[in-house]
Coordinates of C-alpha atoms in Angstrom, one line a residue:
Chain Y
M1 CA 10.0 37.6 41.8
L2 CA 8.9 34.3 40.6
I3 CA 6.6 36.0 38.0
E4 CA 9.5 38.0 36.8
F5 CA 11.7 35.0 36.4
F6 CA 9.0 33.3 34.5
R7 CA 8.4 36.3 32.3
Y8 CA 12.0 36.7 31.4
I9 CA 12.5 33.2 30.5
A10 CA 9.1 32.8 28.9
A11 CA 10.1 35.5 26.4
G12 CA 12.5 32.9 24.9
T13 CA 9.6 30.6 24.3
A14 CA 8.7 32.3 21.0
T15 CA 12.2 31.7 19.8
T16 CA 12.3 28.1 21.0
L17 CA 8.9 27.5 19.2
A18 CA 10.2 29.3 16.1
V19 CA 13.3 27.1 16.0
T20 CA 11.1 24.0 16.3
L21 CA 8.6 25.1 13.7
V22 CA 11.4 25.7 11.2
A23 CA 13.3 22.6 12.0
L24 CA 10.5 20.0 12.3
P25 CA 8.8 20.7 8.9
L26 CA 12.1 21.1 7.1
G27 CA 13.1 17.7 8.6
L28 CA 9.7 16.3 7.5
V29 CA 10.1 17.5 3.9
I30 CA 13.6 16.2 3.6
G31 CA 12.9 13.0 5.7
L32 CA 9.7 12.2 3.5
T33 CA 11.6 12.8 0.2
F34 CA 14.5 10.7 1.3
A35 CA 12.2 7.9 2.6
L36 CA 10.5 7.7 -0.7
A37 CA 13.8 7.6 -2.4
H38 CA 14.9 4.9 0.0
V39 CA 12.0 2.7 -0.7
Y40 CA 11.2 3.4 -4.3
G41 CA 14.4 4.9 -5.7
G42 CA 16.2 1.8 -7.0
K43 CA 19.5 0.4 -5.8
V44 CA 21.8 3.4 -6.0
L45 CA 19.5 5.9 -4.3
T46 CA 18.7 3.4 -1.6
Q47 CA 22.5 3.0 -0.8
V48 CA 22.9 6.9 -0.7
M49 CA 19.9 7.2 1.6
R50 CA 21.1 4.5 3.9
L51 CA 24.5 6.1 4.0
Y52 CA 23.0 9.5 4.8
S53 CA 20.7 8.1 7.5
T54 CA 23.5 6.0 9.2
L55 CA 26.0 8.9 9.2
M56 CA 23.5 11.5 10.5
R57 CA 22.2 9.2 13.2
G58 CA 25.8 8.1 14.2
M59 CA 26.8 11.5 15.7
P60 CA 25.7 13.6 18.6
P61 CA 23.2 16.3 17.4
I62 CA 25.2 19.0 19.0
L63 CA 28.3 18.1 17.0
L64 CA 26.4 18.0 13.7
L65 CA 24.8 21.3 14.6
F66 CA 28.3 22.9 15.0
I67 CA 29.4 21.2 11.7
L68 CA 26.3 22.2 9.7
Y69 CA 26.3 25.6 11.3
F70 CA 29.8 26.4 10.1
I71 CA 29.1 24.9 6.6
I72 CA 25.9 26.9 6.3
S73 CA 27.1 30.1 7.7
G74 CA 30.4 29.8 5.9
S75 CA 28.7 29.6 2.4
I76 CA 25.8 31.9 3.0
N77 CA 25.2 34.8 5.2
L78 CA 22.6 33.6 7.7
S79 CA 21.7 34.6 11.2
P80 CA 22.6 32.0 13.9
F81 CA 18.8 31.5 14.3
W82 CA 18.3 30.5 10.7
A83 CA 21.5 28.6 10.5
G84 CA 20.8 26.7 13.8
S85 CA 17.2 26.0 12.9
I86 CA 18.1 24.6 9.4
A87 CA 20.9 22.5 10.9
L88 CA 18.6 21.0 13.5
G89 CA 16.1 20.3 10.7
V90 CA 18.7 18.4 8.7
V91 CA 19.7 16.5 11.8
S92 CA 16.0 15.5 12.4
S93 CA 15.5 14.6 8.8
A94 CA 17.6 11.4 9.2
Y95 CA 15.4 10.3 12.1
Q96 CA 12.2 11.2 10.3
L97 CA 13.5 9.4 7.3
E98 CA 13.7 6.2 9.3
I99 CA 10.2 6.8 10.9
L100 CA 8.7 7.4 7.5
R101 CA 10.5 4.5 5.8
G102 CA 9.3 2.2 8.4
A103 CA 5.6 3.4 8.1
I104 CA 5.8 3.1 4.2
L105 CA 7.3 -0.4 4.4
S106 CA 4.6 -1.5 6.9
V107 CA 1.8 -0.4 4.5
G108 CA 3.4 -2.9 2.3
G109 CA 4.0 -3.8 -1.3
E110 CA 0.7 -5.4 -1.7
Q111 CA -1.2 -2.2 -1.5
M112 CA 1.1 -0.8 -4.3
M113 CA 0.2 -3.9 -6.3
A114 CA -3.6 -3.5 -5.8
A115 CA -3.2 0.3 -6.8
R116 CA -1.2 -0.6 -9.9
A117 CA -3.7 -3.3 -10.8
I118 CA -6.4 -0.7 -11.3
G119 CA -4.1 1.3 -13.7
M120 CA -2.6 3.8 -11.2
S121 CA 0.9 4.8 -12.1
R122 CA 3.5 4.5 -9.2
L123 CA 3.3 8.1 -8.4
K124 CA -0.4 8.2 -8.0
A125 CA -0.4 5.0 -6.0
I126 CA 2.1 6.7 -3.6
R127 CA 0.1 9.8 -3.5
Y128 CA -3.3 8.3 -3.0
I129 CA -2.8 4.9 -1.5
I130 CA 0.5 4.6 0.2
L131 CA 1.0 8.0 1.8
P132 CA -2.3 8.5 3.3
Q133 CA -1.8 5.2 5.2
A134 CA 1.8 5.6 6.0
L135 CA 1.4 9.1 7.3
R136 CA -1.3 7.9 9.7
M137 CA 0.9 5.1 11.0
A138 CA 3.9 7.5 11.4
I139 CA 1.9 9.8 13.8
P140 CA 2.9 8.1 17.0
P141 CA 6.6 7.7 16.3
W142 CA 6.7 11.2 14.7
S143 CA 5.1 12.6 17.8
N144 CA 8.0 11.3 19.8
E145 CA 10.5 12.9 17.2
A146 CA 8.6 16.2 17.5
S147 CA 9.1 16.4 21.2
I148 CA 12.9 15.4 20.7
V149 CA 13.2 18.3 18.2
L150 CA 11.4 20.7 20.6
K151 CA 13.9 19.7 23.3
D152 CA 17.0 19.7 21.0
S153 CA 16.0 23.3 19.9
S154 CA 17.8 24.1 23.2
L155 CA 21.0 23.1 21.4
V156 CA 21.0 26.4 19.3
Y157 CA 21.7 28.1 22.6
A158 CA 25.4 27.1 21.8
L159 CA 25.2 29.4 18.8
G160 CA 24.1 32.3 21.0
V161 CA 20.4 32.2 20.0
A162 CA 18.3 33.6 23.0
E163 CA 15.9 30.8 23.4
I164 CA 14.4 29.4 26.7
L165 CA 17.7 27.7 27.9
R166 CA 19.9 30.7 27.0
R167 CA 17.8 33.1 28.9
A168 CA 17.6 30.8 31.9
Q169 CA 21.3 30.6 32.0
Q170 CA 21.6 34.4 31.7
L171 CA 19.2 34.7 34.6
S172 CA 21.1 32.2 36.6
A173 CA 24.3 34.1 36.2
T174 CA 22.9 37.5 37.0
T175 CA 20.6 36.5 39.9
Q176 CA 22.7 33.6 41.4
Q177 CA 19.7 31.6 41.6
P178 CA 20.4 28.6 39.3
F179 CA 17.7 26.3 40.7
M180 CA 14.9 28.9 40.1
A181 CA 16.2 29.8 36.7
F182 CA 16.6 26.3 35.4
G183 CA 13.6 25.1 37.2
T184 CA 11.4 27.7 35.5
A185 CA 13.0 26.6 32.1
A186 CA 12.3 23.0 32.8
L187 CA 8.7 23.8 33.6
I188 CA 8.2 25.6 30.4
Y189 CA 9.7 22.8 28.3
F190 CA 7.6 20.3 30.0
I191 CA 4.4 22.3 29.3
L192 CA 5.4 22.7 25.6
V193 CA 6.3 19.0 25.1
F194 CA 3.2 17.9 27.0
T195 CA 0.9 20.1 25.0
A196 CA 2.6 19.0 21.7
N197 CA 2.2 15.4 22.5
R198 CA -1.5 15.7 23.5
L199 CA -2.1 17.7 20.3
L200 CA -0.5 14.9 18.1
D201 CA -2.4 12.3 20.1
Y202 CA -5.6 14.0 19.1
V203 CA -4.6 14.3 15.5
S204 CA -3.8 10.6 15.6
Q205 CA -7.2 9.7 17.2
R206 CA -9.1 12.0 14.6
T207 CA -7.4 10.4 11.6
R208 CA -7.7 6.8 12.8
I209 CA -9.2 4.4 10.2
P210 CA -12.4 2.9 11.6
A211 CA -12.1 -0.8 12.1
N212 CA -14.8 -1.8 14.4
P213 CA -18.0 -3.4 13.0
L214 CA -20.7 -0.7 12.8
G215 CA -23.3 -3.5 12.6
Chain Q
M1 CA -16.4 -18.0 -33.1
S2 CA -15.9 -15.6 -30.4
Q3 CA -13.0 -13.1 -30.4
P4 CA -9.8 -13.8 -28.4
V5 CA -9.6 -11.1 -25.7
L6 CA -6.3 -12.1 -23.9
V7 CA -3.8 -14.2 -25.6
A8 CA -0.3 -15.4 -24.2
Q9 CA 2.3 -16.9 -26.2
N10 CA 5.3 -18.8 -24.9
L11 CA 5.5 -17.0 -21.5
T12 CA 8.4 -18.0 -19.3
K13 CA 9.2 -16.6 -15.9
T14 CA 12.2 -17.5 -13.7
Y15 CA 13.5 -16.2 -10.4
G16 CA 17.1 -16.8 -10.5
K17 CA 17.6 -20.5 -11.2
N18 CA 13.9 -21.3 -10.3
V19 CA 11.8 -21.8 -13.2
I20 CA 8.3 -20.6 -12.2
F21 CA 6.8 -21.6 -15.6
R22 CA 8.0 -22.2 -19.0
D23 CA 6.5 -21.7 -22.5
I24 CA 2.9 -21.1 -21.4
S25 CA 0.5 -20.2 -24.2
L26 CA -3.2 -19.7 -23.7
S27 CA -6.0 -17.8 -25.2
V28 CA -8.9 -16.4 -23.5
N29 CA -12.0 -15.6 -25.7
E30 CA -14.8 -13.2 -25.3
R31 CA -17.3 -14.5 -22.7
D32 CA -15.0 -17.4 -21.7
T33 CA -14.8 -18.5 -18.1
I34 CA -11.5 -20.4 -17.8
V35 CA -10.6 -22.1 -14.6
I36 CA -6.9 -22.9 -13.9
V37 CA -6.2 -25.6 -11.3
G38 CA -3.0 -27.2 -10.1
P39 CA -0.9 -27.9 -7.0
S40 CA 0.4 -24.9 -5.1
G41 CA 3.7 -23.6 -6.3
T42 CA 3.1 -24.3 -10.0
G43 CA 3.1 -20.7 -10.9
K44 CA -0.6 -20.1 -11.4
S45 CA -0.6 -16.8 -9.4
T46 CA 2.6 -15.6 -11.0
L47 CA 1.0 -16.3 -14.4
L48 CA -1.9 -14.1 -13.6
R49 CA 0.4 -11.4 -12.4
C50 CA 2.4 -11.7 -15.6
L51 CA -0.8 -11.4 -17.7
N52 CA -1.6 -8.0 -16.4
L53 CA 2.0 -7.0 -16.3
L54 CA 2.3 -6.7 -12.5
T55 CA 5.3 -9.1 -12.9
K56 CA 7.5 -9.0 -15.9
A57 CA 7.8 -12.2 -17.8
D58 CA 11.3 -13.1 -18.9
S59 CA 10.1 -13.9 -22.4
G60 CA 7.0 -14.4 -24.4
K61 CA 4.2 -12.1 -25.6
I62 CA 0.8 -11.1 -24.5
W63 CA -2.0 -9.5 -26.5
L64 CA -5.1 -7.7 -25.3
D65 CA -7.7 -7.3 -28.0
G66 CA -5.1 -7.9 -30.6
V67 CA -2.7 -5.3 -29.4
E68 CA 0.5 -6.5 -28.0
I69 CA 0.8 -5.3 -24.5
T70 CA 4.3 -6.7 -23.8
D71 CA 5.5 -4.1 -26.4
P72 CA 5.7 -0.8 -24.5
T73 CA 5.5 1.2 -27.6
R74 CA 2.1 -0.2 -28.4
C75 CA 0.5 0.3 -25.0
S76 CA 1.5 1.8 -21.6
E77 CA 1.4 -0.6 -18.8
D78 CA -1.0 1.6 -16.8
E79 CA -3.5 1.8 -19.6
C80 CA -3.3 -1.9 -20.2
R81 CA -4.0 -2.7 -16.5
Q82 CA -7.1 -0.5 -16.6
R83 CA -8.6 -3.0 -19.0
I84 CA -7.5 -6.1 -17.1
G85 CA -9.4 -6.5 -13.8
M86 CA -7.6 -8.3 -11.0
V87 CA -9.0 -9.8 -7.8
F88 CA -6.5 -11.0 -5.3
Q89 CA -6.6 -13.9 -2.8
N90 CA -6.4 -11.5 0.3
F91 CA -8.6 -8.9 -1.2
L92 CA -6.1 -6.0 -0.9
L93 CA -8.7 -3.3 -0.5
F94 CA -7.3 0.2 0.3
N95 CA -7.6 0.2 4.0
H96 CA -7.9 3.9 4.5
L97 CA -10.9 4.2 2.1
T98 CA -14.6 3.3 2.5
A99 CA -16.0 0.6 0.3
L100 CA -17.5 3.3 -2.0
D101 CA -14.1 5.2 -2.2
N102 CA -12.4 2.0 -2.9
V103 CA -14.6 1.5 -5.9
M104 CA -14.5 5.3 -6.9
I105 CA -10.8 6.0 -6.6
G106 CA -9.8 4.3 -9.9
L107 CA -12.6 6.3 -11.7
T108 CA -11.6 9.6 -10.3
K109 CA -7.9 9.4 -10.3
V110 CA -7.1 7.1 -13.1
K111 CA -10.1 7.6 -15.4
K112 CA -10.5 11.3 -14.4
M113 CA -14.3 10.9 -14.2
P114 CA -16.1 13.8 -12.5
K115 CA -16.9 13.0 -8.9
E116 CA -20.7 12.7 -9.1
Q117 CA -20.6 10.5 -12.0
A118 CA -18.0 8.3 -10.4
R119 CA -20.1 8.1 -7.2
R120 CA -23.1 7.0 -9.2
K121 CA -21.1 4.4 -11.2
A122 CA -19.5 3.1 -8.0
M123 CA -22.8 2.7 -6.3
E124 CA -24.0 0.7 -9.4
E125 CA -21.0 -1.6 -9.0
L126 CA -21.7 -2.1 -5.3
E127 CA -25.2 -2.8 -6.0
R128 CA -24.1 -5.4 -8.5
V129 CA -22.2 -7.3 -5.7
G130 CA -25.0 -6.8 -3.2
L131 CA -23.2 -4.3 -1.0
I132 CA -25.0 -1.1 -1.4
D133 CA -25.8 -0.9 2.3
R134 CA -22.1 -1.2 3.1
A135 CA -20.9 1.8 0.9
G136 CA -19.7 3.8 3.9
H137 CA -18.0 1.0 5.7
Y138 CA -14.2 0.7 5.9
P139 CA -12.5 -2.6 5.0
G140 CA -11.7 -3.2 8.7
Q141 CA -15.6 -3.2 9.3
L142 CA -16.4 -5.7 6.6
S143 CA -16.2 -9.5 6.6
G144 CA -13.9 -11.3 4.4
G145 CA -16.5 -12.2 1.9
Q146 CA -17.7 -8.6 1.8
Q147 CA -14.2 -7.3 1.3
Q148 CA -13.7 -9.6 -1.7
R149 CA -17.1 -8.5 -3.2
V150 CA -15.9 -4.8 -2.9
A151 CA -12.6 -5.9 -4.5
I152 CA -14.6 -7.4 -7.4
A153 CA -16.8 -4.1 -7.6
R154 CA -13.5 -2.1 -7.6
A155 CA -12.2 -4.1 -10.5
L156 CA -15.5 -4.0 -12.4
A157 CA -15.8 -0.3 -12.1
M158 CA -12.9 0.1 -14.5
E159 CA -15.0 -1.7 -17.1
P160 CA -12.2 -4.3 -17.9
R161 CA -12.2 -6.5 -20.9
V162 CA -11.3 -9.5 -18.9
M163 CA -11.1 -10.3 -15.2
L164 CA -8.3 -12.3 -13.5
F165 CA -9.2 -14.0 -10.2
D166 CA -6.3 -15.2 -8.1
E167 CA -7.7 -17.9 -5.6
P168 CA -10.5 -15.4 -4.7
T169 CA -12.0 -17.7 -2.0
S170 CA -8.9 -19.3 -0.5
A171 CA -8.6 -16.8 2.3
L172 CA -12.3 -16.9 3.2
D173 CA -14.0 -18.8 6.0
P174 CA -16.0 -21.6 4.6
E175 CA -19.4 -20.0 5.2
L176 CA -18.4 -16.8 3.3
I177 CA -17.1 -18.6 0.1
G178 CA -20.7 -18.9 -1.3
E179 CA -21.5 -15.2 -1.5
V180 CA -18.3 -14.5 -3.5
L181 CA -18.9 -17.5 -5.8
A182 CA -22.4 -16.4 -6.3
V183 CA -21.2 -12.9 -7.5
M184 CA -18.7 -14.7 -9.8
K185 CA -21.3 -16.9 -11.3
Q186 CA -23.6 -13.9 -12.0
L187 CA -20.7 -12.2 -13.7
A188 CA -20.2 -15.3 -15.9
R189 CA -23.8 -15.4 -16.7
E190 CA -23.6 -11.7 -17.7
G191 CA -20.9 -12.6 -20.2
M192 CA -17.9 -11.3 -18.5
T193 CA -14.6 -12.8 -19.7
M194 CA -13.0 -14.4 -16.8
L195 CA -9.8 -16.3 -15.9
V196 CA -10.0 -17.9 -12.6
V197 CA -7.5 -19.7 -10.5
T198 CA -9.3 -21.6 -7.8
H199 CA -9.7 -24.9 -6.2
E200 CA -13.6 -24.6 -6.1
M201 CA -14.3 -27.6 -8.2
G202 CA -18.0 -27.1 -7.9
F203 CA -17.7 -23.6 -9.3
A204 CA -15.5 -24.9 -12.1
R205 CA -17.9 -27.8 -13.2
E206 CA -21.0 -25.5 -13.1
V207 CA -19.5 -22.2 -14.7
A208 CA -16.3 -22.9 -16.6
N209 CA -16.4 -23.7 -20.3
R210 CA -12.7 -24.5 -20.2
M211 CA -10.3 -25.9 -17.6
I212 CA -6.5 -25.8 -17.5
F213 CA -4.5 -28.2 -15.3
M214 CA -1.1 -26.7 -14.4
E215 CA 1.8 -28.6 -12.9
K216 CA 5.4 -27.9 -12.3
G217 CA 5.2 -24.7 -14.4
Q218 CA 3.5 -26.2 -17.4
I219 CA 0.0 -26.7 -18.8
L220 CA -0.4 -30.4 -18.4
E221 CA -3.9 -30.7 -19.8
E222 CA -6.7 -28.6 -20.9
G223 CA -10.3 -29.0 -22.0
T224 CA -13.9 -28.8 -20.8
P225 CA -14.6 -29.6 -17.1
D226 CA -16.2 -32.7 -18.2
D227 CA -13.2 -33.7 -20.3
L228 CA -10.9 -33.2 -17.3
F229 CA -13.1 -34.8 -14.6
E230 CA -14.4 -37.7 -16.7
R231 CA -12.0 -38.4 -19.5
P232 CA -8.6 -36.9 -18.5
K233 CA -5.7 -37.7 -20.7
Y234 CA -3.4 -38.1 -17.7
E235 CA -3.9 -40.1 -14.6
R236 CA -2.3 -37.3 -12.7
T237 CA -5.0 -34.9 -13.8
R238 CA -7.7 -37.3 -12.5
Q239 CA -5.9 -37.9 -9.2
F240 CA -5.5 -34.2 -8.5
L241 CA -9.0 -33.1 -9.5
W242 CA -10.8 -35.8 -7.6
K243 CA -8.6 -35.3 -4.6
I244 CA -9.4 -31.7 -4.2
A245 CA -13.0 -32.2 -5.1
E246 CA -13.2 -34.8 -2.4
L247 CA -11.4 -32.6 0.2
H248 CA -13.7 -29.7 -0.5
G249 CA -16.8 -32.0 -0.6
R250 CA -15.9 -33.5 2.9
K251 CA -15.2 -29.9 4.1
A252 CA -18.6 -28.8 2.9
A253 CA -20.2 -31.9 4.3
E254 CA -18.7 -31.2 7.8
E255 CA -19.9 -27.7 7.5
N256 CA -23.5 -28.8 6.8
G257 CA -23.7 -31.5 9.3

């Protein structure tokens, strides 16, 4: 029976991963664009980005999910899966904006100055000097955000998307075994988050800039 | 007479109500090595940054090889900076790139030089500063002196018309200063046009053909190193020069014994 529980709930894993794999990169693209606008965009853009970030981070994700879901599904005809994933991506973009902004700022204006001093344009300096360093620095906090999005993907269950949590709830209702059902879901989430974090740790190690004397 | 390479006229820079410097005019001729000295906070660093347009001067004009670079219609900022090399106090190597890539990146990304050619050129520049065996090292794996020499190679690779040095040895441990000064002396001997902000009076006396003493945002006095050290017009110049020469001398003496 345990195996059947596991099989039924695990069938939602693909959906959970799909939601995450839409939301996370979308959040990254928006977050990175907005972070660059925040740091290099001049006064007006900086204020706009600050407002965006503060608003988005000032509300519970599930509430934003509902609001964005009804905006998105009200204007274009999208399935709950796509609408929910996109909404989660937008929520995440505000957090990723802050992670990337912090990383860009910690690379520092002096690296930009050095790049400009050899004749690079601002755009080239961002592309070849600032981002390669900032993105490396952002991996550990970004890894944290990735596991948050992975876990928050469970929120689309409220829109009726059959991911891990929704399947666990269905099973709990039909079998009257809530502990088994939710316990199985918890285990699957844990394995996913754990694996994702190890994977990103590995990426972080592989891309680390050597600093020890080679002799 | 040698050609003027870099000419500044009536440069003024203020931050809010603070006047950093006012009405600075100077001319750097081909093969000149000019040393700028002066107490800290007199705008020497800001002056260098204005000269290669990293900081915008409030007023005044700058010419590079007779072309006014403060006029954006005559020369784009990025193009101008390629022809003015800059070496910073704290090196500012690109931390994610090896020594070789630090020197190469301007060639490949700014000058669009093919990779193989850029690599060869970059290796030549590293050889010039004596670091060919450190080509594959990252900045974090190099000593301060080595980092500064890579930074000099990075600037030289762009084949600048003039090199600006902003206190290139101030952030270095005393025992590492010599190797950087040696590279700079060699450059001067090879005829590189240089404008150097430094407190290394030994370097100034040995290499500079002209010295500028700046104080409170103005050029107080300029002339040959001998003029400034032995026959200064102002008592203030004598005081300052001998004080830092003495301080550095004492430091050096302590290091040696």
